């Protein structure tokens, strides 16, 4: 899996994921999220457009990070999830826990409100 971070206006980080997120690749995600959690008020959009697969280990990394982010007054949202990922998030009940947007621009716009 490839992980790239880009910074956007209003101190929002966009975390672009490409490939498959599973037990073998979750370490890279956790390390990147740990760096982003060092920000005073983390605001993170996770771009799932190019993520083809995610297992429970990957979901765990997001859940753990969101708890820290929320405690610091920030937020974490998803953008561009394919049908598989949307269904996965709905099946495990995380679609109520994470905001999910059609694309990165919509997620950034919602975060600026």
mmCIF file of C-alpha atoms in Angstrom:
data_model
loop_
_atom_site.group_PDB
_atom_site.id
_atom_site.type_symbol
_atom_site.label_atom_id
_atom_site.label_comp_id
_atom_site.label_asym_id
_atom_site.label_seq_id
_atom_site.Cartn_x
_atom_site.Cartn_y
_atom_site.Cartn_z
ATOM 1 C CA UNK A 1 0.000 0.000 0.000
ATOM 2 C CA UNK A 2 1.163 3.515 -0.740
ATOM 3 C CA UNK A 3 0.474 6.353 1.702
ATOM 4 C CA UNK A 4 0.879 10.005 0.672
ATOM 5 C CA UNK A 5 -0.031 13.089 2.708
ATOM 6 C CA UNK A 6 -0.806 16.461 1.150
ATOM 7 C CA UNK A 7 -1.713 19.594 3.089
ATOM 8 C CA UNK A 8 -4.615 21.764 2.006
ATOM 9 C CA UNK A 9 -6.067 25.069 3.056
ATOM 10 C CA UNK A 10 -7.188 25.573 6.645
ATOM 11 C CA UNK A 11 -4.591 23.136 7.939
ATOM 12 C CA UNK A 12 -6.354 20.056 6.587
ATOM 13 C CA UNK A 13 -4.227 17.029 5.773
ATOM 14 C CA UNK A 14 -5.365 14.698 3.019
ATOM 15 C CA UNK A 15 -4.145 11.143 3.459
ATOM 16 C CA UNK A 16 -4.144 9.397 0.064
ATOM 17 C CA UNK A 17 -4.181 5.592 0.229
ATOM 18 C CA UNK A 18 -3.446 3.348 -2.753
ATOM 19 C CA UNK A 19 -3.541 -0.438 -2.920
ATOM 20 C CA UNK A 20 -4.627 -2.819 -0.166
ATOM 21 C CA UNK A 21 -4.799 -2.046 3.542
ATOM 22 C CA UNK A 22 -4.354 -5.177 5.609
ATOM 23 C CA UNK A 23 -2.258 -6.660 8.406
ATOM 24 C CA UNK A 24 0.866 -6.485 6.223
ATOM 25 C CA UNK A 25 0.473 -2.812 5.319
ATOM 26 C CA UNK A 26 -1.319 -1.278 8.320
ATOM 27 C CA UNK A 27 1.998 -0.337 9.956
ATOM 28 C CA UNK A 28 2.627 2.326 7.304
ATOM 29 C CA UNK A 29 -0.825 3.777 7.911
ATOM 30 C CA UNK A 30 -0.372 3.769 11.691
ATOM 31 C CA UNK A 31 3.003 5.531 11.383
ATOM 32 C CA UNK A 32 1.584 8.224 9.108
ATOM 33 C CA UNK A 33 -1.452 8.745 11.330
ATOM 34 C CA UNK A 34 0.831 9.011 14.385
ATOM 35 C CA UNK A 35 2.692 11.861 12.665
ATOM 36 C CA UNK A 36 -0.575 13.625 11.824
ATOM 37 C CA UNK A 37 -1.806 13.209 15.400
ATOM 38 C CA UNK A 38 1.087 15.404 16.542
ATOM 39 C CA UNK A 39 -0.689 18.421 15.075
ATOM 40 C CA UNK A 40 -2.446 20.602 17.672
ATOM 41 C CA UNK A 41 -5.908 20.081 16.139
ATOM 42 C CA UNK A 42 -5.754 17.231 13.603
ATOM 43 C CA UNK A 43 -8.081 17.624 10.634
ATOM 44 C CA UNK A 44 -7.710 14.669 8.294
ATOM 45 C CA UNK A 45 -9.481 13.584 5.115
ATOM 46 C CA UNK A 46 -8.658 10.009 4.146
ATOM 47 C CA UNK A 47 -8.852 9.711 0.361
ATOM 48 C CA UNK A 48 -9.988 6.149 -0.332
ATOM 49 C CA UNK A 49 -10.350 6.589 -4.093
ATOM 50 C CA UNK A 50 -7.441 4.271 -4.916
ATOM 51 C CA UNK A 51 -7.808 1.889 -1.964
ATOM 52 C CA UNK A 52 -8.973 -1.477 -3.282
ATOM 53 C CA UNK A 53 -9.273 -3.463 -0.040
ATOM 54 C CA UNK A 54 -9.342 -2.926 3.728
ATOM 55 C CA UNK A 55 -9.505 -5.493 6.511
ATOM 56 C CA UNK A 56 -10.214 -5.230 10.234
ATOM 57 C CA UNK A 57 -6.612 -4.279 11.045
ATOM 58 C CA UNK A 58 -6.895 -1.245 8.787
ATOM 59 C CA UNK A 59 -10.232 -0.267 10.276
ATOM 60 C CA UNK A 60 -8.721 -0.545 13.739
ATOM 61 C CA UNK A 61 -6.049 2.020 12.851
ATOM 62 C CA UNK A 62 -8.747 4.498 11.823
ATOM 63 C CA UNK A 63 -10.868 3.905 14.932
ATOM 64 C CA UNK A 64 -7.948 4.343 17.322
ATOM 65 C CA UNK A 65 -6.812 7.527 15.575
ATOM 66 C CA UNK A 66 -10.315 9.005 15.486
ATOM 67 C CA UNK A 67 -10.613 8.646 19.248
ATOM 68 C CA UNK A 68 -7.429 10.694 19.760
ATOM 69 C CA UNK A 69 -8.391 13.219 17.082
ATOM 70 C CA UNK A 70 -11.846 13.794 18.564
ATOM 71 C CA UNK A 71 -10.380 14.278 22.041
ATOM 72 C CA UNK A 72 -8.173 17.045 20.602
ATOM 73 C CA UNK A 73 -11.067 18.834 18.898
ATOM 74 C CA UNK A 74 -10.198 17.661 15.394
ATOM 75 C CA UNK A 75 -11.894 15.354 12.928
ATOM 76 C CA UNK A 76 -11.239 12.514 10.505
ATOM 77 C CA UNK A 77 -13.451 11.827 7.514
ATOM 78 C CA UNK A 78 -13.403 9.542 4.478
ATOM 79 C CA UNK A 79 -13.714 10.516 0.822
ATOM 80 C CA UNK A 80 -14.030 8.603 -2.425
ATOM 81 C CA UNK A 81 -14.795 5.160 -1.002
ATOM 82 C CA UNK A 82 -15.668 2.508 -3.567
ATOM 83 C CA UNK A 83 -18.750 0.291 -3.195
ATOM 84 C CA UNK A 84 -16.825 -2.417 -1.338
ATOM 85 C CA UNK A 85 -15.497 0.042 1.250
ATOM 86 C CA UNK A 86 -18.833 1.788 1.738
ATOM 87 C CA UNK A 87 -20.522 -1.568 2.260
ATOM 88 C CA UNK A 88 -17.774 -2.649 4.668
ATOM 89 C CA UNK A 89 -18.159 0.544 6.723
ATOM 90 C CA UNK A 90 -21.934 0.130 6.782
ATOM 91 C CA UNK A 91 -21.757 -3.568 7.706
ATOM 92 C CA UNK A 92 -19.509 -2.995 10.712
ATOM 93 C CA UNK A 93 -21.434 0.113 11.802
ATOM 94 C CA UNK A 94 -18.686 2.629 11.101
ATOM 95 C CA UNK A 95 -20.698 4.665 8.606
ATOM 96 C CA UNK A 96 -22.333 6.261 11.659
ATOM 97 C CA UNK A 97 -18.961 6.919 13.297
ATOM 98 C CA UNK A 98 -17.128 8.454 10.314
ATOM 99 C CA UNK A 99 -18.330 11.094 7.896
ATOM 100 C CA UNK A 100 -18.115 9.707 4.351
ATOM 101 C CA UNK A 101 -18.026 12.079 1.369
ATOM 102 C CA UNK A 102 -18.099 11.424 -2.387
ATOM 103 C CA UNK A 103 -14.784 13.184 -2.936
ATOM 104 C CA UNK A 104 -11.964 15.068 -1.219
ATOM 105 C CA UNK A 105 -13.256 18.519 -2.157
ATOM 106 C CA UNK A 106 -16.624 17.825 -0.493
ATOM 107 C CA UNK A 107 -14.888 16.541 2.651
ATOM 108 C CA UNK A 108 -12.639 19.609 2.833
ATOM 109 C CA UNK A 109 -15.594 21.957 2.292
ATOM 110 C CA UNK A 110 -17.555 20.253 5.088
ATOM 111 C CA UNK A 111 -14.558 20.531 7.408
ATOM 112 C CA UNK A 112 -14.373 24.275 6.907
ATOM 113 C CA UNK A 113 -17.921 24.877 8.143
#
